[in-house]
Amino acid sequence: MPPFPHTSHLGEKPIRSDESVIEDVIREANAMDRLLAPPGRLTWLTARLRRFIGATADAVEATASARPAGDPVRLEALTVVREARYRLRLGPGDGYVSAIACVRSLGRAAEALRHEQRRLRRGLVPVAGSSGPGVIALGDSEPCPACHELVEQRYELEVKRDWLGAREVNTRLAGHRTAAHGEAPLAI
């Protein structure tokens, strides 16, 4: 008879992805100011976070390094990688309080790496200094060369911090997307 009578559930644990497991580890590490873990759990959390940061920092660095040199997304991702590696080099000092501080520090570094990893996975053309409604970002699979040319112009103006020029190019891009691709105009 199954452990749970009158059900078809045999008591097996559901299979979880590595991403959901590390999300829980990060969440637990960041909650150390409210929920204190026993020393054995701190050791386990530290080991998991160190493995994750070591592997993810390399992956984020490789992905970010493939972007253009002046890209603000690249610069921010590489800054997060340097900070995570710095925290990885630090170890817990003597005592329980120091071990908790170390786990929380690693948790924050892992969370920042996860954020950058997701940001880089999206594969969007970077938009420096402006984001949100009214800014058009294209995926790598966009076939229209005119769209890519306008986005490149906008990017160059943003790197030069010519925000008015970047906004004007973005408005031209919106007009082009409406006229050539039949997209609804953006409500800015």
PDB file of C-alpha atoms in Angstrom:
ATOM      1  CA  MET A   1       0.000   0.000   0.000  1.00  0.00           C
ATOM      2  CA  PRO A   2       1.348   3.483  -0.823  1.00  0.00           C
ATOM      3  CA  PRO A   3       2.441   5.699   2.073  1.00  0.00           C
ATOM      4  CA  PHE A   4      -0.490   8.010   1.305  1.00  0.00           C
ATOM      5  CA  PRO A   5      -3.629   5.850   1.108  1.00  0.00           C
ATOM      6  CA  HIS A   6      -6.321   6.609  -1.479  1.00  0.00           C
ATOM      7  CA  THR A   7      -3.886   8.590  -3.619  1.00  0.00           C
ATOM      8  CA  SER A   8      -1.568   7.645  -6.415  1.00  0.00           C
ATOM      9  CA  HIS A   9       1.291   9.577  -4.809  1.00  0.00           C
ATOM     10  CA  LEU A  10       3.995   7.211  -3.640  1.00  0.00           C
ATOM     11  CA  GLY A  11       5.940   9.768  -1.647  1.00  0.00           C
ATOM     12  CA  GLU A  12       8.642  10.544  -4.225  1.00  0.00           C
ATOM     13  CA  LYS A  13      10.107  13.999  -4.134  1.00  0.00           C
ATOM     14  CA  PRO A  14       9.477  16.153  -7.191  1.00  0.00           C
ATOM     15  CA  ILE A  15      12.522  16.792  -9.331  1.00  0.00           C
ATOM     16  CA  ARG A  16      13.745  20.384  -9.043  1.00  0.00           C
ATOM     17  CA  SER A  17      15.942  22.241 -11.468  1.00  0.00           C
ATOM     18  CA  ASP A  18      19.344  23.545 -10.431  1.00  0.00           C
ATOM     19  CA  GLU A  19      18.050  27.081 -10.968  1.00  0.00           C
ATOM     20  CA  SER A  20      15.214  26.683  -8.470  1.00  0.00           C
ATOM     21  CA  VAL A  21      17.582  25.117  -5.937  1.00  0.00           C
ATOM     22  CA  ILE A  22      20.102  27.965  -6.185  1.00  0.00           C
ATOM     23  CA  GLU A  23      17.263  30.500  -5.970  1.00  0.00           C
ATOM     24  CA  ASP A  24      16.253  28.930  -2.645  1.00  0.00           C
ATOM     25  CA  VAL A  25      19.867  28.924  -1.433  1.00  0.00           C
ATOM     26  CA  ILE A  26      20.244  32.621  -2.317  1.00  0.00           C
ATOM     27  CA  ARG A  27      16.928  33.449  -0.657  1.00  0.00           C
ATOM     28  CA  GLU A  28      17.952  31.596   2.515  1.00  0.00           C
ATOM     29  CA  ALA A  29      21.373  33.274   2.585  1.00  0.00           C
ATOM     30  CA  ASN A  30      19.835  36.723   2.183  1.00  0.00           C
ATOM     31  CA  ALA A  31      17.361  36.015   4.991  1.00  0.00           C
ATOM     32  CA  MET A  32      20.112  35.422   7.553  1.00  0.00           C
ATOM     33  CA  ASP A  33      19.321  38.720   9.258  1.00  0.00           C
ATOM     34  CA  ARG A  34      15.908  37.283  10.235  1.00  0.00           C
ATOM     35  CA  LEU A  35      16.382  33.519  10.338  1.00  0.00           C
ATOM     36  CA  LEU A  36      19.610  32.167  11.791  1.00  0.00           C
ATOM     37  CA  ALA A  37      20.786  28.775  10.603  1.00  0.00           C
ATOM     38  CA  PRO A  38      22.707  26.144  12.562  1.00  0.00           C
ATOM     39  CA  PRO A  39      26.474  26.012  11.891  1.00  0.00           C
ATOM     40  CA  GLY A  40      26.203  22.886   9.709  1.00  0.00           C
ATOM     41  CA  ARG A  41      23.672  24.595   7.487  1.00  0.00           C
ATOM     42  CA  LEU A  42      25.941  27.657   7.199  1.00  0.00           C
ATOM     43  CA  THR A  43      28.755  25.426   5.959  1.00  0.00           C
ATOM     44  CA  TRP A  44      26.461  23.832   3.366  1.00  0.00           C
ATOM     45  CA  LEU A  45      25.117  27.212   2.196  1.00  0.00           C
ATOM     46  CA  THR A  46      28.649  28.625   1.929  1.00  0.00           C
ATOM     47  CA  ALA A  47      29.824  25.673  -0.166  1.00  0.00           C
ATOM     48  CA  ARG A  48      26.817  25.886  -2.530  1.00  0.00           C
ATOM     49  CA  LEU A  49      27.161  29.644  -2.971  1.00  0.00           C
ATOM     50  CA  ARG A  50      30.906  29.408  -3.595  1.00  0.00           C
ATOM     51  CA  ARG A  51      30.405  26.756  -6.307  1.00  0.00           C
ATOM     52  CA  PHE A  52      27.622  28.776  -7.921  1.00  0.00           C
ATOM     53  CA  ILE A  53      29.556  32.061  -7.869  1.00  0.00           C
ATOM     54  CA  GLY A  54      32.706  30.435  -9.273  1.00  0.00           C
ATOM     55  CA  ALA A  55      30.877  28.879 -12.232  1.00  0.00           C
ATOM     56  CA  THR A  56      28.462  31.730 -12.887  1.00  0.00           C
ATOM     57  CA  ALA A  57      31.109  34.461 -12.693  1.00  0.00           C
ATOM     58  CA  ASP A  58      33.045  32.729 -15.476  1.00  0.00           C
ATOM     59  CA  ALA A  59      29.910  32.367 -17.618  1.00  0.00           C
ATOM     60  CA  VAL A  60      28.765  35.963 -17.070  1.00  0.00           C
ATOM     61  CA  GLU A  61      32.255  37.277 -17.781  1.00  0.00           C
ATOM     62  CA  ALA A  62      32.476  35.315 -21.043  1.00  0.00           C
ATOM     63  CA  THR A  63      29.043  36.503 -22.186  1.00  0.00           C
ATOM     64  CA  ALA A  64      29.667  40.117 -21.191  1.00  0.00           C
ATOM     65  CA  SER A  65      33.115  40.182 -22.802  1.00  0.00           C
ATOM     66  CA  ALA A  66      31.533  39.307 -26.153  1.00  0.00           C
ATOM     67  CA  ARG A  67      29.601  42.609 -26.124  1.00  0.00           C
ATOM     68  CA  PRO A  68      31.029  45.886 -27.552  1.00  0.00           C
ATOM     69  CA  ALA A  69      33.746  47.598 -25.503  1.00  0.00           C
ATOM     70  CA  GLY A  70      31.776  50.725 -24.526  1.00  0.00           C
ATOM     71  CA  ASP A  71      28.558  48.863 -23.774  1.00  0.00           C
ATOM     72  CA  PRO A  72      27.174  49.916 -20.366  1.00  0.00           C
ATOM     73  CA  VAL A  73      25.586  46.477 -19.887  1.00  0.00           C
ATOM     74  CA  ARG A  74      29.005  44.906 -20.380  1.00  0.00           C
ATOM     75  CA  LEU A  75      30.662  47.304 -17.951  1.00  0.00           C
ATOM     76  CA  GLU A  76      28.058  46.682 -15.263  1.00  0.00           C
ATOM     77  CA  ALA A  77      28.207  42.904 -15.697  1.00  0.00           C
ATOM     78  CA  LEU A  78      32.005  42.885 -15.435  1.00  0.00           C
ATOM     79  CA  THR A  79      31.809  45.077 -12.324  1.00  0.00           C
ATOM     80  CA  VAL A  80      29.389  42.600 -10.723  1.00  0.00           C
ATOM     81  CA  VAL A  81      31.733  39.727 -11.641  1.00  0.00           C
ATOM     82  CA  ARG A  82      34.717  41.498 -10.024  1.00  0.00           C
ATOM     83  CA  GLU A  83      32.695  42.179  -6.868  1.00  0.00           C
ATOM     84  CA  ALA A  84      31.490  38.558  -6.700  1.00  0.00           C
ATOM     85  CA  ARG A  85      35.033  37.224  -7.089  1.00  0.00           C
ATOM     86  CA  TYR A  86      36.236  39.602  -4.396  1.00  0.00           C
ATOM     87  CA  ARG A  87      33.570  38.313  -1.994  1.00  0.00           C
ATOM     88  CA  LEU A  88      34.478  34.769  -2.995  1.00  0.00           C
ATOM     89  CA  ARG A  89      38.074  35.343  -1.881  1.00  0.00           C
ATOM     90  CA  LEU A  90      36.925  36.508   1.540  1.00  0.00           C
ATOM     91  CA  GLY A  91      36.340  33.748   4.009  1.00  0.00           C
ATOM     92  CA  PRO A  92      34.471  33.600   7.257  1.00  0.00           C
ATOM     93  CA  GLY A  93      36.435  34.770  10.242  1.00  0.00           C
ATOM     94  CA  ASP A  94      36.240  33.220  13.679  1.00  0.00           C
ATOM     95  CA  GLY A  95      32.824  32.677  15.114  1.00  0.00           C
ATOM     96  CA  TYR A  96      29.193  32.266  14.231  1.00  0.00           C
ATOM     97  CA  VAL A  97      28.478  35.945  13.535  1.00  0.00           C
ATOM     98  CA  SER A  98      31.323  36.120  11.038  1.00  0.00           C
ATOM     99  CA  ALA A  99      30.064  32.971   9.281  1.00  0.00           C
ATOM    100  CA  ILE A 100      26.600  34.519   8.948  1.00  0.00           C
ATOM    101  CA  ALA A 101      28.097  37.740   7.553  1.00  0.00           C
ATOM    102  CA  CYS A 102      30.074  35.683   5.026  1.00  0.00           C
ATOM    103  CA  VAL A 103      26.982  33.741   3.898  1.00  0.00           C
ATOM    104  CA  ARG A 104      24.962  36.945   3.533  1.00  0.00           C
ATOM    105  CA  SER A 105      27.768  38.546   1.523  1.00  0.00           C
ATOM    106  CA  LEU A 106      27.978  35.537  -0.786  1.00  0.00           C
ATOM    107  CA  GLY A 107      24.179  35.524  -1.111  1.00  0.00           C
ATOM    108  CA  ARG A 108      24.145  39.155  -2.244  1.00  0.00           C
ATOM    109  CA  ALA A 109      26.955  38.474  -4.729  1.00  0.00           C
ATOM    110  CA  ALA A 110      25.130  35.418  -6.101  1.00  0.00           C
ATOM    111  CA  GLU A 111      21.898  37.397  -6.415  1.00  0.00           C
ATOM    112  CA  ALA A 112      23.666  40.155  -8.367  1.00  0.00           C
ATOM    113  CA  LEU A 113      25.250  37.548 -10.659  1.00  0.00           C
ATOM    114  CA  ARG A 114      21.848  35.924 -11.278  1.00  0.00           C
ATOM    115  CA  HIS A 115      20.448  39.335 -12.205  1.00  0.00           C
ATOM    116  CA  GLU A 116      23.259  39.996 -14.686  1.00  0.00           C
ATOM    117  CA  GLN A 117      22.999  36.468 -16.063  1.00  0.00           C
ATOM    118  CA  ARG A 118      19.289  36.964 -16.807  1.00  0.00           C
ATOM    119  CA  ARG A 119      19.969  40.393 -18.258  1.00  0.00           C
ATOM    120  CA  LEU A 120      22.613  39.035 -20.624  1.00  0.00           C
ATOM    121  CA  ARG A 121      20.445  36.043 -21.610  1.00  0.00           C
ATOM    122  CA  ARG A 122      17.762  38.360 -22.938  1.00  0.00           C
ATOM    123  CA  GLY A 123      20.132  39.304 -25.746  1.00  0.00           C
ATOM    124  CA  LEU A 124      18.702  42.774 -26.170  1.00  0.00           C
ATOM    125  CA  VAL A 125      20.567  45.662 -27.684  1.00  0.00           C
ATOM    126  CA  PRO A 126      21.793  47.770 -24.764  1.00  0.00           C
ATOM    127  CA  VAL A 127      20.120  51.054 -24.018  1.00  0.00           C
ATOM    128  CA  ALA A 128      22.379  53.241 -21.903  1.00  0.00           C
ATOM    129  CA  GLY A 129      20.792  55.743 -19.587  1.00  0.00           C
ATOM    130  CA  SER A 130      17.265  55.184 -20.784  1.00  0.00           C
ATOM    131  CA  SER A 131      14.886  52.312 -20.397  1.00  0.00           C
ATOM    132  CA  GLY A 132      11.242  51.678 -19.786  1.00  0.00           C
ATOM    133  CA  PRO A 133       8.263  52.701 -21.882  1.00  0.00           C
ATOM    134  CA  GLY A 134       9.062  54.228 -25.227  1.00  0.00           C
ATOM    135  CA  VAL A 135      12.502  52.652 -25.680  1.00  0.00           C
ATOM    136  CA  ILE A 136      12.663  50.012 -28.391  1.00  0.00           C
ATOM    137  CA  ALA A 137      15.104  47.143 -27.896  1.00  0.00           C
ATOM    138  CA  LEU A 138      15.690  44.579 -30.616  1.00  0.00           C
ATOM    139  CA  GLY A 139      16.551  40.939 -30.255  1.00  0.00           C
ATOM    140  CA  ASP A 140      19.533  39.443 -32.066  1.00  0.00           C
ATOM    141  CA  SER A 141      17.179  37.689 -34.502  1.00  0.00           C
ATOM    142  CA  GLU A 142      15.671  40.941 -35.870  1.00  0.00           C
ATOM    143  CA  PRO A 143      16.220  40.754 -39.678  1.00  0.00           C
ATOM    144  CA  CYS A 144      15.667  44.434 -40.591  1.00  0.00           C
ATOM    145  CA  PRO A 145      18.999  46.209 -41.284  1.00  0.00           C
ATOM    146  CA  ALA A 146      17.366  49.668 -41.009  1.00  0.00           C
ATOM    147  CA  CYS A 147      16.215  48.855 -37.460  1.00  0.00           C
ATOM    148  CA  HIS A 148      19.695  47.718 -36.471  1.00  0.00           C
ATOM    149  CA  GLU A 149      21.262  50.820 -38.018  1.00  0.00           C
ATOM    150  CA  LEU A 150      18.923  53.109 -36.049  1.00  0.00           C
ATOM    151  CA  VAL A 151      19.571  51.205 -32.819  1.00  0.00           C
ATOM    152  CA  GLU A 152      23.328  51.465 -33.441  1.00  0.00           C
ATOM    153  CA  GLN A 153      23.003  55.235 -33.998  1.00  0.00           C
ATOM    154  CA  ARG A 154      20.996  55.555 -30.785  1.00  0.00           C
ATOM    155  CA  TYR A 155      23.588  53.546 -28.890  1.00  0.00           C
ATOM    156  CA  GLU A 156      26.469  55.697 -30.167  1.00  0.00           C
ATOM    157  CA  LEU A 157      24.618  58.861 -29.119  1.00  0.00           C
ATOM    158  CA  GLU A 158      23.921  57.391 -25.680  1.00  0.00           C
ATOM    159  CA  VAL A 159      27.579  56.528 -25.193  1.00  0.00           C
ATOM    160  CA  LYS A 160      28.367  60.181 -26.033  1.00  0.00           C
ATOM    161  CA  ARG A 161      25.603  61.149 -23.558  1.00  0.00           C
ATOM    162  CA  ASP A 162      23.692  63.013 -26.245  1.00  0.00           C
ATOM    163  CA  TRP A 163      20.296  62.188 -24.764  1.00  0.00           C
ATOM    164  CA  LEU A 164      18.314  64.511 -27.047  1.00  0.00           C
ATOM    165  CA  GLY A 165      19.881  62.961 -30.134  1.00  0.00           C
ATOM    166  CA  ALA A 166      19.277  59.460 -28.765  1.00  0.00           C
ATOM    167  CA  ARG A 167      15.632  60.273 -28.120  1.00  0.00           C
ATOM    168  CA  GLU A 168      15.241  61.696 -31.638  1.00  0.00           C
ATOM    169  CA  VAL A 169      16.745  58.529 -33.154  1.00  0.00           C
ATOM    170  CA  ASN A 170      14.483  56.414 -30.950  1.00  0.00           C
ATOM    171  CA  THR A 171      11.476  58.395 -32.246  1.00  0.00           C
ATOM    172  CA  ARG A 172      12.646  57.760 -35.840  1.00  0.00           C
ATOM    173  CA  LEU A 173      12.997  54.066 -34.981  1.00  0.00           C
ATOM    174  CA  ALA A 174       9.440  53.998 -33.638  1.00  0.00           C
ATOM    175  CA  GLY A 175       8.197  55.656 -36.845  1.00  0.00           C
ATOM    176  CA  HIS A 176      10.129  53.151 -38.950  1.00  0.00           C
ATOM    177  CA  ARG A 177       8.764  50.199 -36.955  1.00  0.00           C
ATOM    178  CA  THR A 178       5.225  51.528 -37.432  1.00  0.00           C
ATOM    179  CA  ALA A 179       5.589  52.256 -41.166  1.00  0.00           C
ATOM    180  CA  ALA A 180       7.734  49.317 -42.279  1.00  0.00           C
ATOM    181  CA  HIS A 181       6.681  46.582 -39.859  1.00  0.00           C
ATOM    182  CA  GLY A 182       3.109  47.580 -39.054  1.00  0.00           C
ATOM    183  CA  GLU A 183       3.704  47.807 -35.311  1.00  0.00           C
ATOM    184  CA  ALA A 184       1.366  49.936 -33.241  1.00  0.00           C
ATOM    185  CA  PRO A 185       2.877  53.313 -32.337  1.00  0.00           C
ATOM    186  CA  LEU A 186       4.324  53.527 -28.837  1.00  0.00           C
ATOM    187  CA  ALA A 187       2.464  55.580 -26.258  1.00  0.00           C
ATOM    188  CA  ILE A 188       5.260  57.655 -24.785  1.00  0.00           C
TER     189      ILE A 188
END
